[in-house]
PDB file of C-alpha atoms and ligand atoms in Angstrom:
ATOM      1  CA  MET A 225      30.021 -16.593  -2.463  1.00 62.00           C
ATOM      2  CA  SER A 226      30.140 -14.458   0.643  1.00 63.00           C
ATOM      3  CA  ASN A 227      32.891 -12.239  -0.747  1.00 75.00           C
ATOM      4  CA  GLY A 228      31.181 -11.860  -4.130  1.00 96.00           C
ATOM      5  CA  THR A 229      29.824  -8.490  -5.254  1.00 98.00           C
ATOM      6  CA  VAL A 230      26.130  -7.717  -4.900  1.00 98.00           C
ATOM      7  CA  ILE A 231      24.293  -4.631  -6.184  1.00 99.00           C
ATOM      8  CA  VAL A 232      21.425  -3.502  -3.933  1.00 99.00           C
ATOM      9  CA  THR A 233      19.073  -0.858  -5.341  1.00 99.00           C
ATOM     10  CA  GLY A 234      17.001   1.331  -3.038  1.00 98.00           C
ATOM     11  CA  ALA A 235      19.685   0.928  -0.387  1.00 98.00           C
ATOM     12  CA  SER A 236      19.315   4.384   1.160  1.00 98.00           C
ATOM     13  CA  ARG A 237      16.550   3.387   3.600  1.00 97.00           C
ATOM     14  CA  GLY A 238      13.864   0.855   4.515  1.00 98.00           C
ATOM     15  CA  ILE A 239      14.078  -2.706   3.226  1.00 98.00           C
ATOM     16  CA  GLY A 240      17.088  -1.942   0.995  1.00 98.00           C
ATOM     17  CA  GLU A 241      19.061  -0.586   3.936  1.00 98.00           C
ATOM     18  CA  ALA A 242      18.180  -3.693   5.979  1.00 98.00           C
ATOM     19  CA  ILE A 243      19.274  -5.939   3.095  1.00 98.00           C
ATOM     20  CA  SER A 244      22.554  -4.010   2.840  1.00 98.00           C
ATOM     21  CA  ARG A 245      23.226  -4.388   6.569  1.00 98.00           C
ATOM     22  CA  GLU A 246      22.503  -8.131   6.431  1.00 98.00           C
ATOM     23  CA  LEU A 247      24.695  -8.746   3.366  1.00 98.00           C
ATOM     24  CA  ALA A 248      27.570  -6.594   4.643  1.00 98.00           C
ATOM     25  CA  ALA A 249      27.548  -8.582   7.893  1.00 97.00           C
ATOM     26  CA  ALA A 250      27.649 -11.785   5.817  1.00 97.00           C
ATOM     27  CA  GLY A 251      30.819 -10.592   4.068  1.00 96.00           C
ATOM     28  CA  PHE A 252      29.536  -9.596   0.628  1.00 98.00           C
ATOM     29  CA  ARG A 253      31.118  -6.703  -1.280  1.00 98.00           C
ATOM     30  CA  LEU A 254      28.281  -4.263  -1.892  1.00 98.00           C
ATOM     31  CA  ALA A 255      27.376  -1.615  -4.458  1.00 98.00           C
ATOM     32  CA  LEU A 256      24.636   0.548  -2.967  1.00 98.00           C
ATOM     33  CA  VAL A 257      22.284   2.386  -5.365  1.00 98.00           C
ATOM     34  CA  ALA A 258      19.652   5.110  -4.760  1.00 98.00           C
ATOM     35  CA  ARG A 259      19.195   8.788  -5.626  1.00 98.00           C
ATOM     36  CA  SER A 260      20.066  10.181  -2.147  1.00 98.00           C
ATOM     37  CA  ALA A 261      23.839  10.419  -2.520  1.00 98.00           C
ATOM     38  CA  ASP A 262      24.511  11.632   1.046  1.00 98.00           C
ATOM     39  CA  ARG A 263      22.534   8.868   2.789  1.00 98.00           C
ATOM     40  CA  LEU A 264      24.116   6.287   0.536  1.00 98.00           C
ATOM     41  CA  ALA A 265      27.654   7.565   1.192  1.00 98.00           C
ATOM     42  CA  ALA A 266      27.072   7.555   4.974  1.00 98.00           C
ATOM     43  CA  LEU A 267      25.744   3.967   4.903  1.00 98.00           C
ATOM     44  CA  ALA A 268      28.632   2.792   2.691  1.00 98.00           C
ATOM     45  CA  ALA A 269      31.172   4.372   5.058  1.00 98.00           C
ATOM     46  CA  GLU A 270      29.493   2.712   8.057  1.00 98.00           C
ATOM     47  CA  LEU A 271      29.153  -0.778   6.499  1.00 98.00           C
ATOM     48  CA  GLY A 272      32.396  -0.912   4.548  1.00 97.00           C
ATOM     49  CA  PRO A 273      35.035   1.404   5.984  1.00 94.00           C
ATOM     50  CA  GLY A 274      37.703  -0.519   4.039  1.00 95.00           C
ATOM     51  CA  GLY A 275      35.998   0.203   0.691  1.00 94.00           C
ATOM     52  CA  GLU A 276      34.192  -3.149   0.418  1.00 97.00           C
ATOM     53  CA  VAL A 277      30.836  -1.299   0.458  1.00 98.00           C
ATOM     54  CA  GLN A 278      30.566   1.634  -1.934  1.00 98.00           C
ATOM     55  CA  ALA A 279      27.869   4.105  -2.974  1.00 98.00           C
ATOM     56  CA  PHE A 280      26.796   4.458  -6.607  1.00 98.00           C
ATOM     57  CA  PRO A 281      24.098   7.157  -6.642  1.00 98.00           C
ATOM     58  CA  GLY A 282      21.707   7.252  -9.594  1.00 98.00           C
ATOM     59  CA  ASP A 283      18.181   6.925 -10.914  1.00 98.00           C
ATOM     60  CA  ILE A 284      17.050   3.385 -11.729  1.00 98.00           C
ATOM     61  CA  SER A 285      14.392   4.606 -14.166  1.00 97.00           C
ATOM     62  CA  ASP A 286      17.066   6.041 -16.492  1.00 98.00           C
ATOM     63  CA  PHE A 287      18.684   3.291 -18.595  1.00 98.00           C
ATOM     64  CA  GLU A 288      21.786   5.368 -19.387  1.00 98.00           C
ATOM     65  CA  ASP A 289      22.309   6.058 -15.685  1.00 98.00           C
ATOM     66  CA  VAL A 290      21.878   2.350 -14.916  1.00 98.00           C
ATOM     67  CA  GLN A 291      24.402   1.377 -17.607  1.00 98.00           C
ATOM     68  CA  ARG A 292      26.867   3.935 -16.176  1.00 98.00           C
ATOM     69  CA  ILE A 293      26.433   2.535 -12.647  1.00 98.00           C
ATOM     70  CA  VAL A 294      26.875  -1.087 -13.731  1.00 98.00           C
ATOM     71  CA  LYS A 295      30.013  -0.150 -15.716  1.00 98.00           C
ATOM     72  CA  GLU A 296      31.471   1.644 -12.665  1.00 98.00           C
ATOM     73  CA  VAL A 297      30.657  -1.282 -10.346  1.00 98.00           C
ATOM     74  CA  HIS A 298      32.232  -3.718 -12.824  1.00 98.00           C
ATOM     75  CA  GLU A 299      35.379  -1.603 -13.116  1.00 98.00           C
ATOM     76  CA  LYS A 300      35.688  -1.221  -9.347  1.00 97.00           C
ATOM     77  CA  PHE A 301      34.729  -4.690  -8.134  1.00 97.00           C
ATOM     78  CA  GLY A 302      35.034  -7.027 -11.175  1.00 97.00           C
ATOM     79  CA  ASP A 303      32.371  -9.721 -11.660  1.00 98.00           C
ATOM     80  CA  ILE A 304      28.918  -9.140 -10.217  1.00 98.00           C
ATOM     81  CA  TYR A 305      27.529 -12.175  -8.371  1.00 98.00           C
ATOM     82  CA  GLY A 306      24.205 -10.817  -7.168  1.00 98.00           C
ATOM     83  CA  LEU A 307      21.645  -8.177  -8.114  1.00 99.00           C
ATOM     84  CA  VAL A 308      18.902  -7.193  -5.670  1.00 99.00           C
ATOM     85  CA  ASN A 309      16.314  -5.059  -7.466  1.00 99.00           C
ATOM     86  CA  ASN A 310      14.666  -3.522  -4.421  1.00 98.00           C
ATOM     87  CA  ALA A 311      14.121   0.196  -5.222  1.00 98.00           C
ATOM     88  CA  GLY A 312      10.469   1.050  -5.609  1.00 98.00           C
ATOM     89  CA  MET A 313       7.736   3.597  -5.016  1.00 98.00           C
ATOM     90  CA  THR A 314       3.970   4.007  -4.801  1.00 97.00           C
ATOM     91  CA  ARG A 315       1.664   6.571  -6.411  1.00 97.00           C
ATOM     92  CA  ASP A 316      -1.676   5.523  -4.909  1.00 96.00           C
ATOM     93  CA  GLY A 317      -5.086   6.617  -6.162  1.00 97.00           C
ATOM     94  CA  LEU A 318      -8.370   5.184  -7.289  1.00 97.00           C
ATOM     95  CA  PHE A 319      -8.186   3.566 -10.711  1.00 97.00           C
ATOM     96  CA  MET A 320     -11.136   5.596 -12.040  1.00 97.00           C
ATOM     97  CA  ARG A 321      -9.336   8.857 -11.236  1.00 97.00           C
ATOM     98  CA  MET A 322      -5.811   7.782 -12.147  1.00 98.00           C
ATOM     99  CA  SER A 323      -4.008  10.027 -14.640  1.00 98.00           C
ATOM    100  CA  PRO A 324      -1.731   8.462 -17.261  1.00 98.00           C
ATOM    101  CA  GLU A 325       1.242  10.123 -15.482  1.00 98.00           C
ATOM    102  CA  ASN A 326       0.348   8.495 -12.164  1.00 98.00           C
ATOM    103  CA  TRP A 327      -0.159   5.165 -13.899  1.00 98.00           C
ATOM    104  CA  GLN A 328       3.243   5.395 -15.556  1.00 98.00           C
ATOM    105  CA  ALA A 329       5.430   6.395 -12.563  1.00 98.00           C
ATOM    106  CA  PRO A 330       5.509   3.025 -10.701  1.00 98.00           C
ATOM    107  CA  ILE A 331       5.653   1.177 -14.015  1.00 98.00           C
ATOM    108  CA  ASP A 332       8.761   3.138 -15.042  1.00 98.00           C
ATOM    109  CA  ILE A 333      10.517   2.990 -11.667  1.00 98.00           C
ATOM    110  CA  ASN A 334       9.502  -0.394 -10.225  1.00 98.00           C
ATOM    111  CA  LEU A 335       9.204  -2.484 -13.379  1.00 98.00           C
ATOM    112  CA  GLY A 336      11.361  -0.422 -15.751  1.00 98.00           C
ATOM    113  CA  GLY A 337      14.159  -0.063 -13.193  1.00 98.00           C
ATOM    114  CA  THR A 338      14.155  -3.811 -12.541  1.00 99.00           C
ATOM    115  CA  PHE A 339      14.361  -4.490 -16.288  1.00 98.00           C
ATOM    116  CA  TYR A 340      17.123  -1.891 -16.823  1.00 98.00           C
ATOM    117  CA  PHE A 341      19.369  -3.246 -14.057  1.00 98.00           C
ATOM    118  CA  THR A 342      18.805  -6.866 -15.029  1.00 99.00           C
ATOM    119  CA  ARG A 343      19.466  -6.026 -18.678  1.00 98.00           C
ATOM    120  CA  ALA A 344      22.724  -4.217 -17.816  1.00 98.00           C
ATOM    121  CA  VAL A 345      24.041  -6.833 -15.361  1.00 98.00           C
ATOM    122  CA  ALA A 346      23.042 -10.011 -17.237  1.00 98.00           C
ATOM    123  CA  PRO A 347      25.928  -9.952 -19.784  1.00 98.00           C
ATOM    124  CA  ILE A 348      28.460  -9.796 -16.927  1.00 98.00           C
ATOM    125  CA  MET A 349      26.798 -12.712 -15.120  1.00 98.00           C
ATOM    126  CA  MET A 350      26.485 -14.683 -18.361  1.00 98.00           C
ATOM    127  CA  ARG A 351      30.215 -14.373 -19.050  1.00 98.00           C
ATOM    128  CA  ALA A 352      30.970 -15.544 -15.491  1.00 97.00           C
ATOM    129  CA  ARG A 353      28.363 -18.329 -15.872  1.00 97.00           C
ATOM    130  CA  ILE A 354      27.042 -17.634 -12.389  1.00 97.00           C
ATOM    131  CA  GLY A 355      24.662 -15.087 -10.931  1.00 98.00           C
ATOM    132  CA  ARG A 356      21.735 -14.489  -8.624  1.00 98.00           C
ATOM    133  CA  ILE A 357      18.974 -12.020  -9.464  1.00 99.00           C
ATOM    134  CA  ILE A 358      16.502 -11.205  -6.696  1.00 99.00           C
ATOM    135  CA  ASN A 359      13.576  -8.917  -7.465  1.00 99.00           C
ATOM    136  CA  ILE A 360      11.501  -7.372  -4.690  1.00 99.00           C
ATOM    137  CA  SER A 361       7.861  -7.622  -5.753  1.00 99.00           C
ATOM    138  CA  SER A 362       4.927  -7.394  -3.281  1.00 98.00           C
ATOM    139  CA  VAL A 363       1.929  -9.425  -2.186  1.00 98.00           C
ATOM    140  CA  ILE A 364      -0.049  -6.670  -3.947  1.00 98.00           C
ATOM    141  CA  GLY A 365       1.385  -8.037  -7.211  1.00 98.00           C
ATOM    142  CA  LEU A 366      -0.342 -11.336  -6.400  1.00 98.00           C
ATOM    143  CA  THR A 367      -3.652 -10.058  -5.023  1.00 98.00           C
ATOM    144  CA  GLY A 368      -4.157  -6.586  -6.537  1.00 98.00           C
ATOM    145  CA  ASN A 369      -5.388  -3.771  -4.283  1.00 96.00           C
ATOM    146  CA  ALA A 370      -8.000  -1.039  -4.487  1.00 95.00           C
ATOM    147  CA  GLY A 371      -6.172   2.265  -4.896  1.00 96.00           C
ATOM    148  CA  GLN A 372      -2.988   0.636  -6.164  1.00 97.00           C
ATOM    149  CA  ALA A 373      -3.739  -0.540  -9.734  1.00 98.00           C
ATOM    150  CA  ASN A 374      -0.506   1.032 -11.016  1.00 98.00           C
ATOM    151  CA  TYR A 375       1.677  -0.378  -8.217  1.00 98.00           C
ATOM    152  CA  ALA A 376      -0.013  -3.814  -8.402  1.00 98.00           C
ATOM    153  CA  ALA A 377       0.569  -3.994 -12.168  1.00 99.00           C
ATOM    154  CA  SER A 378       4.242  -3.035 -11.721  1.00 99.00           C
ATOM    155  CA  LYS A 379       4.746  -5.698  -9.045  1.00 99.00           C
ATOM    156  CA  ALA A 380       2.875  -8.412 -11.003  1.00 99.00           C
ATOM    157  CA  GLY A 381       5.026  -7.462 -13.979  1.00 99.00           C
ATOM    158  CA  ILE A 382       8.137  -8.014 -11.862  1.00 99.00           C
ATOM    159  CA  ILE A 383       7.006 -11.585 -11.120  1.00 99.00           C
ATOM    160  CA  ALA A 384       6.447 -12.334 -14.831  1.00 99.00           C
ATOM    161  CA  LEU A 385       9.787 -10.683 -15.703  1.00 99.00           C
ATOM    162  CA  THR A 386      11.511 -12.810 -13.056  1.00 99.00           C
ATOM    163  CA  LYS A 387      10.088 -16.057 -14.466  1.00 99.00           C
ATOM    164  CA  SER A 388      11.033 -15.094 -18.033  1.00 99.00           C
ATOM    165  CA  VAL A 389      14.603 -14.191 -17.013  1.00 99.00           C
ATOM    166  CA  ALA A 390      14.849 -17.459 -15.032  1.00 99.00           C
ATOM    167  CA  LYS A 391      13.891 -19.383 -18.178  1.00 98.00           C
ATOM    168  CA  GLU A 392      16.232 -17.425 -20.483  1.00 98.00           C
ATOM    169  CA  LEU A 393      19.328 -17.360 -18.276  1.00 98.00           C
ATOM    170  CA  GLY A 394      19.094 -20.661 -16.387  1.00 98.00           C
ATOM    171  CA  SER A 395      21.406 -22.454 -18.820  1.00 98.00           C
ATOM    172  CA  ARG A 396      24.119 -19.890 -17.935  1.00 98.00           C
ATOM    173  CA  GLY A 397      24.049 -20.739 -14.239  1.00 98.00           C
ATOM    174  CA  ILE A 398      21.951 -17.708 -13.325  1.00 98.00           C
ATOM    175  CA  THR A 399      18.942 -17.931 -11.032  1.00 98.00           C
ATOM    176  CA  ALA A 400      16.188 -15.307 -10.822  1.00 99.00           C
ATOM    177  CA  ASN A 401      13.667 -15.212  -8.003  1.00 99.00           C
ATOM    178  CA  ALA A 402      11.173 -12.728  -6.613  1.00 99.00           C
ATOM    179  CA  VAL A 403      10.447 -11.908  -2.985  1.00 99.00           C
ATOM    180  CA  ALA A 404       6.938 -10.656  -2.203  1.00 98.00           C
ATOM    181  CA  PRO A 405       6.801  -8.844   1.137  1.00 98.00           C
ATOM    182  CA  GLY A 406       3.515  -8.137   2.902  1.00 98.00           C
ATOM    183  CA  PHE A 407       3.311  -5.163   5.277  1.00 96.00           C
ATOM    184  CA  ILE A 408       6.827  -4.114   6.270  1.00 97.00           C
ATOM    185  CA  ALA A 409       7.243  -1.102   8.591  1.00 95.00           C
ATOM    186  CA  THR A 410       9.207   1.485   6.529  1.00 94.00           C
ATOM    187  CA  ASP A 411       8.743   5.050   5.204  1.00 92.00           C
ATOM    188  CA  MET A 412       6.554   3.533   2.464  1.00 90.00           C
ATOM    189  CA  THR A 413       3.954   2.291   4.958  1.00 91.00           C
ATOM    190  CA  ALA A 414       4.402   4.919   7.725  1.00 90.00           C
ATOM    191  CA  ASP A 415       1.903   7.332   6.133  1.00 87.00           C
ATOM    192  CA  LEU A 416      -0.996   4.842   6.027  1.00 88.00           C
ATOM    193  CA  PRO A 417      -3.830   5.947   8.365  1.00 90.00           C
ATOM    194  CA  GLU A 418      -3.906   4.164  11.747  1.00 91.00           C
ATOM    195  CA  LYS A 419      -7.316   2.657  10.886  1.00 92.00           C
ATOM    196  CA  VAL A 420      -5.918   1.040   7.736  1.00 90.00           C
ATOM    197  CA  GLN A 421      -2.890  -0.243   9.672  1.00 92.00           C
ATOM    198  CA  ALA A 422      -5.192  -1.782  12.319  1.00 93.00           C
ATOM    199  CA  VAL A 423      -7.271  -3.571   9.656  1.00 93.00           C
ATOM    200  CA  MET A 424      -4.109  -4.925   8.028  1.00 92.00           C
ATOM    201  CA  LEU A 425      -2.706  -6.124  11.355  1.00 95.00           C
ATOM    202  CA  GLY A 426      -5.960  -8.028  11.906  1.00 96.00           C
ATOM    203  CA  GLN A 427      -5.286  -9.946   8.667  1.00 95.00           C
ATOM    204  CA  ILE A 428      -1.803 -11.098   9.695  1.00 98.00           C
ATOM    205  CA  PRO A 429      -1.795 -14.488  11.495  1.00 98.00           C
ATOM    206  CA  LEU A 430       1.611 -13.768  13.081  1.00 98.00           C
ATOM    207  CA  LYS A 431       0.097 -10.578  14.614  1.00 96.00           C
ATOM    208  CA  ARG A 432       2.939  -8.217  13.842  1.00 97.00           C
ATOM    209  CA  PHE A 433       4.086  -6.092  10.937  1.00 97.00           C
ATOM    210  CA  GLY A 434       7.244  -7.256   9.192  1.00 98.00           C
ATOM    211  CA  GLU A 435      10.620  -5.578   9.579  1.00 98.00           C
ATOM    212  CA  GLY A 436      13.241  -4.988   6.932  1.00 98.00           C
ATOM    213  CA  LYS A 437      15.362  -7.763   8.380  1.00 98.00           C
ATOM    214  CA  ASP A 438      12.555 -10.295   7.769  1.00 98.00           C
ATOM    215  CA  VAL A 439      12.988  -9.633   4.043  1.00 98.00           C
ATOM    216  CA  ALA A 440      16.782  -9.311   4.282  1.00 98.00           C
ATOM    217  CA  GLY A 441      17.153 -12.837   5.695  1.00 98.00           C
ATOM    218  CA  VAL A 442      15.269 -14.315   2.736  1.00 98.00           C
ATOM    219  CA  VAL A 443      17.417 -12.345   0.279  1.00 98.00           C
ATOM    220  CA  LYS A 444      20.560 -13.665   1.979  1.00 98.00           C
ATOM    221  CA  PHE A 445      19.200 -17.205   1.688  1.00 98.00           C
ATOM    222  CA  LEU A 446      18.509 -16.746  -2.044  1.00 98.00           C
ATOM    223  CA  LEU A 447      22.136 -15.639  -2.505  1.00 98.00           C
ATOM    224  CA  SER A 448      23.441 -18.669  -0.628  1.00 97.00           C
ATOM    225  CA  GLN A 449      24.704 -22.010  -1.937  1.00 96.00           C
ATOM    226  CA  GLU A 450      21.683 -23.678  -0.292  1.00 97.00           C
ATOM    227  CA  ALA A 451      19.371 -21.844  -2.731  1.00 98.00           C
ATOM    228  CA  SER A 452      21.288 -22.784  -5.881  1.00 97.00           C
ATOM    229  CA  TYR A 453      18.488 -25.074  -7.213  1.00 98.00           C
ATOM    230  CA  ILE A 454      15.701 -22.506  -6.730  1.00 98.00           C
ATOM    231  CA  THR A 455      14.755 -20.336  -9.702  1.00 99.00           C
ATOM    232  CA  GLY A 456      11.670 -18.607 -11.105  1.00 99.00           C
ATOM    233  CA  GLN A 457       9.981 -18.626  -7.703  1.00 98.00           C
ATOM    234  CA  THR A 458       8.201 -15.975  -5.671  1.00 98.00           C
ATOM    235  CA  LEU A 459       8.811 -16.233  -1.940  1.00 98.00           C
ATOM    236  CA  VAL A 460       6.069 -14.546   0.081  1.00 98.00           C
ATOM    237  CA  VAL A 461       7.269 -12.872   3.310  1.00 98.00           C
ATOM    238  CA  ASP A 462       4.085 -11.557   4.918  1.00 98.00           C
ATOM    239  CA  GLY A 463       3.424 -13.215   8.286  1.00 98.00           C
ATOM    240  CA  GLY A 464       0.736 -15.336   6.595  1.00 98.00           C
ATOM    241  CA  MET A 465      -1.387 -12.408   5.346  1.00 97.00           C
ATOM    242  CA  VAL A 466      -1.891 -14.010   1.892  1.00 96.00           C
ATOM    243  CA  MET A 467      -2.242 -17.782   1.640  1.00 93.00           C
TER     244      MET A 467
HETATM  245  P1  LIG B  93      11.125   3.052   0.969  1.00 68.45           P
HETATM  246  O1  LIG B  93      11.438   3.079   2.413  1.00 68.45           O
HETATM  247  O2  LIG B  93      10.216   4.101   0.399  1.00 68.45           O
HETATM  248  O3  LIG B  93      12.518   3.033   0.142  1.00 68.45           O
HETATM  249  C1  LIG B  93      12.505   3.048  -1.254  1.00 68.45           C
HETATM  250  C2  LIG B  93      13.926   2.989  -1.757  1.00 68.45           C
HETATM  251  O4  LIG B  93      13.920   3.018  -3.189  1.00 68.45           O
HETATM  252  C3  LIG B  93      14.756   4.165  -1.292  1.00 68.45           C
HETATM  253  O5  LIG B  93      16.062   3.732  -1.008  1.00 68.45           O
HETATM  254  C4  LIG B  93      14.751   5.084  -2.515  1.00 68.45           C
HETATM  255  O6  LIG B  93      15.927   5.865  -2.502  1.00 68.45           O
HETATM  256  C5  LIG B  93      14.765   4.081  -3.646  1.00 68.45           C
HETATM  257  N1  LIG B  93      14.263   4.617  -4.901  1.00 68.45           N
HETATM  258  C6  LIG B  93      13.000   5.001  -5.184  1.00 68.45           C
HETATM  259  N2  LIG B  93      12.933   5.463  -6.431  1.00 68.45           N
HETATM  260  C7  LIG B  93      14.174   5.370  -6.966  1.00 68.45           C
HETATM  261  C8  LIG B  93      14.749   5.710  -8.222  1.00 68.45           C
HETATM  262  N3  LIG B  93      14.019   6.248  -9.215  1.00 68.45           N
HETATM  263  N4  LIG B  93      16.065   5.482  -8.421  1.00 68.45           N
HETATM  264  C9  LIG B  93      16.827   4.967  -7.431  1.00 68.45           C
HETATM  265  N5  LIG B  93      16.334   4.609  -6.223  1.00 68.45           N
HETATM  266  C10 LIG B  93      15.028   4.829  -5.993  1.00 68.45           C
HETATM  267  O7  LIG B  93      10.465   1.668   0.551  1.00 68.45           O
HETATM  268  P2  LIG B  93      10.572   0.206   1.226  1.00 68.45           P
HETATM  269  O8  LIG B  93       9.355   0.021   2.050  1.00 68.45           O
HETATM  270  O9  LIG B  93      11.898  -0.016   1.802  1.00 68.45           O
HETATM  271  O10 LIG B  93      10.380  -0.680  -0.082  1.00 68.45           O
HETATM  272  C11 LIG B  93      11.457  -1.321  -0.755  1.00 68.45           C
HETATM  273  C12 LIG B  93      10.868  -2.239  -1.815  1.00 68.45           C
HETATM  274  O11 LIG B  93      10.014  -3.199  -1.183  1.00 68.45           O
HETATM  275  C13 LIG B  93      10.025  -1.523  -2.854  1.00 68.45           C
HETATM  276  O12 LIG B  93      10.212  -2.112  -4.122  1.00 68.45           O
HETATM  277  C14 LIG B  93       8.614  -1.776  -2.369  1.00 68.45           C
HETATM  278  O13 LIG B  93       7.659  -1.710  -3.413  1.00 68.45           O
HETATM  279  C15 LIG B  93       8.750  -3.170  -1.811  1.00 68.45           C
HETATM  280  N6  LIG B  93       7.731  -3.539  -0.827  1.00 68.45           N
HETATM  281  C16 LIG B  93       7.594  -2.831   0.330  1.00 68.45           C
HETATM  282  C17 LIG B  93       6.602  -3.206   1.232  1.00 68.45           C
HETATM  283  C18 LIG B  93       6.387  -2.498   2.547  1.00 68.45           C
HETATM  284  O14 LIG B  93       5.423  -2.832   3.249  1.00 68.45           O
HETATM  285  N7  LIG B  93       7.233  -1.568   2.947  1.00 68.45           N
HETATM  286  C19 LIG B  93       5.760  -4.276   0.933  1.00 68.45           C
HETATM  287  C20 LIG B  93       5.932  -4.959  -0.265  1.00 68.45           C
HETATM  288  C21 LIG B  93       6.915  -4.579  -1.133  1.00 68.45           C
HETATM  289  P3  LIG B  93      16.017   7.397  -2.947  1.00 68.45           P
HETATM  290  O15 LIG B  93      14.753   8.077  -2.562  1.00 68.45           O
HETATM  291  O16 LIG B  93      17.229   7.859  -2.209  1.00 68.45           O
HETATM  292  O17 LIG B  93      16.242   7.346  -4.418  1.00 68.45           O
END
């Protein structure tokens, strides 16, 4: 499988960039997706100077854009072995003050984007009778969190979507699993006040924040032959924060 094609969304930075680095080193052909075309092009040139890693800029919350990207990837690389739905965002705020717009944004991008990509890629995987879908959820989708009702709902939705897809597509040789990271040091968590970060660190038995490569290693495992009998699961990668 290591020369199969994998789409990684949210590849321009953070966890998605770490996943891309890990999978490129493992020999996968990669299609990198995010809105920042320049960052994506630079990463593709660095990881795949021979054209085996390519940038496909676009917005995952726009179904037409997603269909265009998947068509281009299919034309360029042929069958698509893996899909890593990693792109995501937060729009934090107290539930009692949350506007409908702020509720909708993470639902559209995190959950909608995951649905759109899975919907567009599934027919290609079904024809090939093999495929691996890996959706990046969050421990917040399991526990909920004050100030993140919208994000928590989007990430819980991703887990339910993953299980449903696993049940619908299993007979076609396709697995679907979720990965639920805890606190991973990226742009997404950099803005949290030091006090909040200290409290969170106190709740992590392994006494360190996660790094992108902690998540990337689990994604690589889920793409491997060793993981071929795992589907519908949510793997928590959080240093023991949630048990
Ligand atoms: P990040 O550093 O903020 O990166 C987010 C990525 O998603 C970027 O590449 C961004 O690229 C892309 N993206 C956002 N909206 C997009 C859109 N509409 N269309 C296309 N791409 C879009 O976040 P991260 O910390 O790496 O998080 C990655 C994933 O892990 C997210 O799903 C997040 O919810 C999840 N997660 C993170 C943590 C954590 O502690 N960091 C914990 C649990 C779960 P552009 O801006 O270039 O479009």
